Amino acid sequence: MSLPRPRGRGTPARRAMAVLAATAAVTTAAPAGVAGAHGSATDPPARNYGCFDRWGHRFQAPEMATEDPMCWQAWQADPNAMWNWNGLYREGVGGDHRAAIPDGQLCSAGRTQGGRYAAMDAVGEWKAVTKDNRFSVNVHDQAYHGADYYRVYLTRQGFDPTTQALGWDDLELVAEVGETPPANDTLIPVDAGDRTGRHIVYTIWQASHLDQSYYFCSDVVFTGR
């Protein structure tokens, strides 16, 4: 199974293998736990996927601290959150996502996996991609889990992700897709209405193979068009 090829640098899985091979000789603690086969939102990119995509091939580059400070703090907190870019999920939620994940911890899925993804909750100026108000969320299902459903939420106009922690009341459900057969990539059409400026796209993917729920925070700037 092949993965998306962002900006022509090869698939994430292949780039992860290349990074590990190239850095083994220069780091005393080689990155552990490269992503197993699950999935993530790749467009707009989930926070940890975006950090992996931009910096996985040069994760020790000092310029990351000034060029991409939110990714820098995430790599410093736990590099495995990026190597395991497709493992941000919880099990046994039973569909009650709000009860399982506290406000302020939505981007880490309630500090899932022992807190591995906690840095995704950090408030600040995450790199954001520009989107017109009608766009699609692409969920890459690397393991062909399929879905019971996908739900896409957007932050309400006036919410500022650079200064405010994300809570459930900050979100509005804008798109939902029901049972979906396994497919490498699923496109979910979204209408952002009259939103403009910075927002968070929050995607929930309820996988079909188990009671396994995936949660993705993607940072965007809406053009208003």
XYZ file of C-alpha atoms in Angstrom:
225
model
C 0.000 0.000 0.000
C 1.379 3.403 -0.944
C 0.979 6.673 0.934
C 0.466 10.208 -0.421
C 3.541 11.842 -1.897
C 3.608 15.352 -0.366
C 5.653 17.820 -2.389
C 7.400 15.062 -4.294
C 9.667 13.853 -1.513
C 8.395 10.272 -1.577
C 5.873 8.536 0.612
C 5.804 9.180 4.393
C 6.610 5.549 5.082
C 9.589 5.559 2.718
C 10.804 8.889 4.047
C 10.547 7.578 7.606
C 12.743 4.614 6.693
C 15.224 6.891 4.946
C 15.362 9.266 7.914
C 15.965 6.437 10.344
C 18.758 5.021 8.234
C 20.378 8.408 7.686
C 20.228 9.566 11.295
C 21.216 6.373 13.080
C 24.868 7.372 12.889
C 24.385 10.938 14.150
C 21.967 10.615 17.039
C 22.482 8.795 20.294
C 18.783 8.002 20.548
C 17.411 6.927 17.189
C 13.694 7.642 16.795
C 11.653 4.739 18.102
C 8.280 3.403 17.080
C 7.899 4.592 13.502
C 4.237 4.721 12.611
C 2.371 1.457 12.327
C -0.391 1.067 9.793
C -3.373 3.210 10.768
C -4.073 6.633 9.237
C -4.411 10.389 9.514
C -5.824 13.512 7.931
C -3.267 14.502 5.303
C -5.042 17.480 3.701
C -5.434 19.756 5.483
C -2.718 18.013 7.471
C -3.206 16.982 11.071
C -0.713 18.748 13.301
C 1.639 15.836 13.877
C 1.401 14.670 10.253
C 2.293 18.196 9.108
C 5.287 18.294 11.444
C 6.450 14.939 10.122
C 5.899 15.978 6.515
C 7.839 19.228 6.882
C 10.605 18.107 9.220
C 10.827 14.315 9.329
C 13.767 14.319 6.925
C 15.642 16.933 9.016
C 14.100 16.725 12.443
C 17.297 17.964 14.134
C 17.538 21.132 12.036
C 18.015 24.105 14.408
C 16.091 26.441 12.089
C 12.882 24.620 12.985
C 12.883 26.543 16.276
C 12.350 29.848 14.480
C 10.665 28.756 11.230
C 8.129 26.385 12.782
C 8.162 26.856 16.578
C 5.017 24.834 17.307
C 6.475 21.835 15.523
C 9.751 22.475 17.315
C 8.090 22.223 20.710
C 6.309 19.060 19.582
C 9.513 17.370 18.424
C 11.200 18.345 21.684
C 8.307 17.019 23.759
C 8.069 13.584 22.085
C 9.472 12.777 18.618
C 7.401 9.601 18.550
C 4.275 11.714 18.134
C 5.563 12.517 14.639
C 7.092 9.145 13.781
C 3.733 7.667 14.794
C 1.810 10.278 12.817
C -0.939 7.745 12.072
C -1.482 6.419 15.583
C -3.470 9.219 17.209
C -6.486 7.223 18.341
C -8.372 5.918 21.357
C -10.109 2.589 21.831
C -13.373 1.753 23.551
C -14.917 5.230 23.379
C -18.298 3.792 22.436
C -19.198 6.857 20.408
C -19.190 9.196 23.428
C -16.299 11.346 22.242
C -17.136 14.338 24.378
C -17.099 12.282 27.575
C -13.829 10.597 26.646
C -11.875 13.715 25.730
C -11.743 16.775 28.029
C -11.774 20.344 26.790
C -8.260 21.519 26.067
C -7.158 18.012 25.073
C -9.035 17.517 21.813
C -5.945 17.587 19.602
C -4.214 14.871 21.644
C -7.354 12.718 21.925
C -7.391 13.204 25.680
C -3.637 12.653 26.049
C -3.983 9.237 24.445
C -1.117 6.736 24.155
C 0.283 7.727 27.545
C 0.411 11.414 26.640
C 2.515 10.881 23.522
C 0.541 13.517 21.585
C 0.110 16.057 24.375
C 2.116 18.694 22.501
C -0.609 18.781 19.833
C -2.784 20.614 22.368
C -0.278 23.449 22.753
C -1.799 26.829 21.941
C 0.102 28.935 19.438
C 0.686 29.733 15.803
C 0.732 26.313 14.217
C 1.525 26.321 10.509
C -1.776 26.686 8.681
C -2.725 25.911 5.093
C -4.925 28.277 3.105
C -8.279 26.912 1.962
C -11.249 28.290 0.083
C -14.477 27.915 2.030
C -15.538 24.908 -0.002
C -12.848 22.279 0.342
C -12.358 18.608 1.154
C -10.725 16.832 4.060
C -8.600 13.909 2.917
C -8.288 11.048 5.419
C -5.573 8.580 4.511
C -6.577 5.087 5.644
C -3.196 3.397 5.461
C -4.424 0.092 6.900
C -7.762 -0.036 5.079
C -9.758 -0.001 8.310
C -12.830 1.517 6.678
C -15.150 3.766 8.653
C -18.406 3.593 10.540
C -18.446 7.368 10.017
C -16.392 10.498 9.591
C -17.354 13.764 11.279
C -15.798 17.110 10.475
C -16.092 20.081 12.809
C -14.921 23.674 12.356
C -14.198 26.254 15.007
C -16.769 29.016 15.261
C -15.989 32.436 13.847
C -14.224 34.481 16.508
C -12.322 31.565 18.023
C -8.575 32.254 17.966
C -6.488 29.053 17.949
C -3.320 31.065 18.494
C -4.473 32.184 21.955
C -7.293 29.808 23.007
C -7.322 26.129 23.933
C -9.811 24.116 21.893
C -12.986 22.922 23.613
C -16.065 21.125 22.382
C -18.244 24.237 22.576
C -15.849 25.987 20.184
C -16.778 23.527 17.415
C -19.630 23.232 14.941
C -20.365 19.985 13.081
C -20.261 20.854 9.362
C -19.941 17.499 7.570
C -20.668 13.853 8.261
C -20.166 10.769 6.113
C -21.648 7.427 7.130
C -20.366 3.901 6.655
C -17.449 3.917 4.238
C -15.701 0.853 2.793
C -11.912 0.575 3.118
C -10.137 2.906 0.726
C -6.652 4.364 0.685
C -7.998 7.925 0.738
C -11.423 9.330 1.539
C -12.415 12.859 0.544
C -15.023 14.540 2.737
C -16.614 17.674 1.191
C -16.853 20.588 3.620
C -18.570 23.971 3.411
C -17.074 26.493 5.835
C -19.909 28.962 5.330
C -18.874 32.572 5.855
C -15.836 31.845 8.008
C -12.660 33.794 7.387
C -9.180 33.740 8.847
C -7.603 31.131 11.098
C -9.568 28.074 12.195
C -9.132 24.489 13.315
C -10.634 21.634 11.326
C -11.407 18.837 13.783
C -11.993 15.428 12.217
C -13.219 12.285 13.937
C -12.775 9.004 12.111
C -14.580 6.061 13.685
C -12.848 3.018 12.230
C -14.860 -0.069 11.340
C -12.467 -2.855 12.306
C -12.597 -2.087 16.064
C -14.069 0.495 18.414
C -11.114 2.697 17.471
C -11.598 6.451 17.117
C -9.100 8.797 15.462
C -8.945 12.535 16.149
C -7.212 15.148 13.999
C -6.615 18.861 14.490
C -5.745 20.604 11.221
C -4.914 24.310 11.072
C -6.307 26.368 8.203
C -6.804 29.932 7.043
C -10.074 30.425 5.167
C -10.075 32.861 2.280
C -13.787 33.639 2.614
C -14.315 32.668 -1.043
